[in-house]
Amino acid sequence: RRLVARCAELGMVVDTSHLTMRGFWDIADMGLPMVATHSNACSVAPVTRNLTAAQLRAVGETGGMAGLNFATVFLSPEGWHSGRAGIEDCLRQLEAMIEGAGEDHVGLGSDFDGAPLPEGLASAADLPVLTAAMEGRFGAALTAKLCAGNWLAFLGRVLKG
């Protein structure tokens, strides 16, 4: 708690993506914007790494951000069992995250550091495939928010210059 308090004093963003449930709520109790840079919705893929409905609500209510994790094991139950998932699984996750946190509090989070990735999204070079699918599902304006606009707005609000 002292470390998180000091981070807050310094204007740092505290990422809860690798925390336990208790750790998440300990930070929430400190009044910080809740940020999970690469954590998905538990309602779509019920694994402990993903965020519950209450956690997603806390992200939105505190003006925080949740970033879509591309790792197949966190995208869907099938991805958890087989390591295989696709772009459609990313879209389902985004829908659930938006429903839980609100469209202003969701963005891309990736996880290109060795995690198993969805078919069609093998590297950052394939991001246009995802963004095209997002535009088809969400439209251009929301896709722009999800790809960069929400993160930029969040960082503009919370980082102290």
XYZ file of C-alpha atoms in Angstrom:
161
model
C 0.000 0.000 0.000
C 2.901 2.357 0.714
C 4.370 1.641 -2.718
C 1.064 2.342 -4.449
C 0.585 5.516 -2.395
C 4.052 6.682 -3.418
C 3.321 5.869 -7.069
C 0.168 7.971 -6.807
C 2.152 10.849 -5.263
C 4.532 10.707 -8.212
C 1.650 10.745 -10.703
C 2.335 7.206 -11.904
C -0.305 4.903 -13.340
C -0.629 1.627 -11.411
C -1.408 -1.388 -13.609
C -3.545 -4.095 -11.993
C -3.326 -6.665 -14.799
C -1.140 -9.113 -12.861
C -2.667 -8.533 -9.428
C -4.858 -10.820 -7.414
C -8.483 -9.943 -6.836
C -7.631 -8.665 -3.358
C -4.795 -6.527 -4.738
C -7.147 -4.983 -7.289
C -9.664 -4.003 -4.607
C -6.919 -2.754 -2.266
C -5.905 -0.295 -4.989
C -9.537 0.586 -5.663
C -9.931 1.422 -1.969
C -7.095 3.942 -2.358
C -9.170 5.966 -4.822
C -6.897 5.601 -7.848
C -8.121 5.258 -11.425
C -8.319 1.522 -11.968
C -6.142 0.425 -14.878
C -5.702 -3.069 -16.266
C -3.536 -2.586 -19.342
C -4.005 -6.115 -20.669
C -6.907 -7.958 -19.028
C -10.117 -9.201 -20.622
C -13.690 -9.840 -19.467
C -14.315 -12.822 -17.238
C -17.880 -13.051 -18.586
C -16.475 -14.207 -21.947
C -13.519 -16.249 -20.679
C -13.770 -17.172 -16.996
C -10.102 -17.242 -16.026
C -8.646 -15.521 -12.968
C -6.578 -13.123 -15.064
C -9.699 -11.574 -16.599
C -11.837 -8.882 -14.986
C -15.188 -9.571 -13.366
C -18.230 -7.411 -14.042
C -17.593 -5.565 -10.763
C -13.968 -4.905 -11.684
C -14.901 -3.603 -15.135
C -17.510 -1.355 -13.527
C -14.815 -0.033 -11.159
C -12.559 0.710 -14.134
C -15.274 2.847 -15.697
C -16.461 4.493 -12.486
C -12.931 5.587 -11.533
C -12.117 6.948 -14.990
C -9.614 4.153 -15.584
C -8.800 1.945 -18.551
C -8.946 -1.730 -19.478
C -6.872 -2.937 -22.423
C -7.709 -5.970 -24.544
C -5.223 -8.783 -23.994
C -4.518 -10.629 -27.259
C -3.312 -13.837 -25.563
C -5.560 -16.646 -26.795
C -5.710 -18.237 -23.348
C -7.547 -15.146 -22.048
C -9.823 -14.556 -25.060
C -12.194 -17.524 -24.859
C -12.748 -20.840 -23.084
C -11.586 -22.608 -26.267
C -8.476 -20.443 -26.280
C -7.770 -21.436 -22.681
C -8.004 -25.135 -23.516
C -6.464 -25.267 -26.976
C -4.441 -22.062 -27.264
C -6.420 -21.203 -30.398
C -8.589 -18.132 -30.884
C -9.359 -15.642 -33.613
C -10.232 -12.053 -34.350
C -13.910 -12.741 -33.572
C -12.872 -13.658 -30.015
C -11.130 -10.283 -29.717
C -14.333 -8.551 -30.845
C -16.466 -10.473 -28.336
C -14.062 -9.475 -25.577
C -14.183 -5.828 -26.629
C -17.986 -5.908 -26.593
C -18.049 -7.310 -23.068
C -15.409 -4.868 -21.853
C -17.321 -1.925 -23.322
C -20.530 -3.183 -21.743
C -18.782 -3.449 -18.365
C -16.549 -0.378 -18.243
C -18.069 1.907 -20.881
C -16.777 2.814 -24.318
C -14.516 5.584 -22.974
C -12.591 3.186 -20.723
C -11.540 0.381 -23.076
C -8.615 0.164 -25.469
C -6.118 -2.223 -26.954
C -3.611 -3.767 -24.598
C -1.912 -6.407 -26.769
C 0.608 -8.827 -25.155
C 3.034 -9.434 -27.990
C 5.794 -10.674 -25.663
C 5.510 -14.399 -26.249
C 1.845 -15.107 -25.505
C -0.036 -17.350 -27.942
C -1.756 -14.987 -30.359
C -5.027 -15.247 -32.291
C -5.134 -16.467 -35.857
C -4.736 -13.435 -38.102
C -2.889 -11.415 -35.452
C 0.612 -12.888 -35.331
C 2.364 -9.553 -34.750
C 1.825 -5.794 -34.635
C 2.071 -5.852 -38.421
C -1.341 -7.564 -38.424
C -3.117 -4.866 -36.413
C -4.856 -3.572 -39.577
C -6.701 -6.918 -39.712
C -8.048 -6.343 -36.210
C -8.881 -2.688 -36.801
C -10.758 -3.541 -40.018
C -12.832 -6.101 -38.106
C -13.400 -3.541 -35.343
C -14.587 -0.937 -37.840
C -17.010 -3.475 -39.276
C -18.408 -4.229 -35.813
C -18.139 -0.874 -34.010
C -17.793 1.783 -36.735
C -14.881 4.103 -37.415
C -15.415 6.560 -34.547
C -15.528 3.956 -31.755
C -12.673 2.008 -33.336
C -10.516 5.146 -33.257
C -11.296 5.544 -29.544
C -10.508 1.905 -28.826
C -7.262 1.919 -30.824
C -5.725 5.075 -29.376
C -8.151 7.828 -28.431
C -9.210 6.434 -25.064
C -5.637 5.750 -23.933
C -4.492 9.204 -25.012
C -7.414 10.863 -23.225
C -6.754 8.819 -20.072
C -3.035 9.580 -20.030
C -3.759 13.258 -20.626
C -6.012 13.278 -17.549
C -3.804 11.380 -15.131
C -0.164 12.015 -15.942
C 1.316 14.971 -14.209
C 3.744 16.911 -16.386
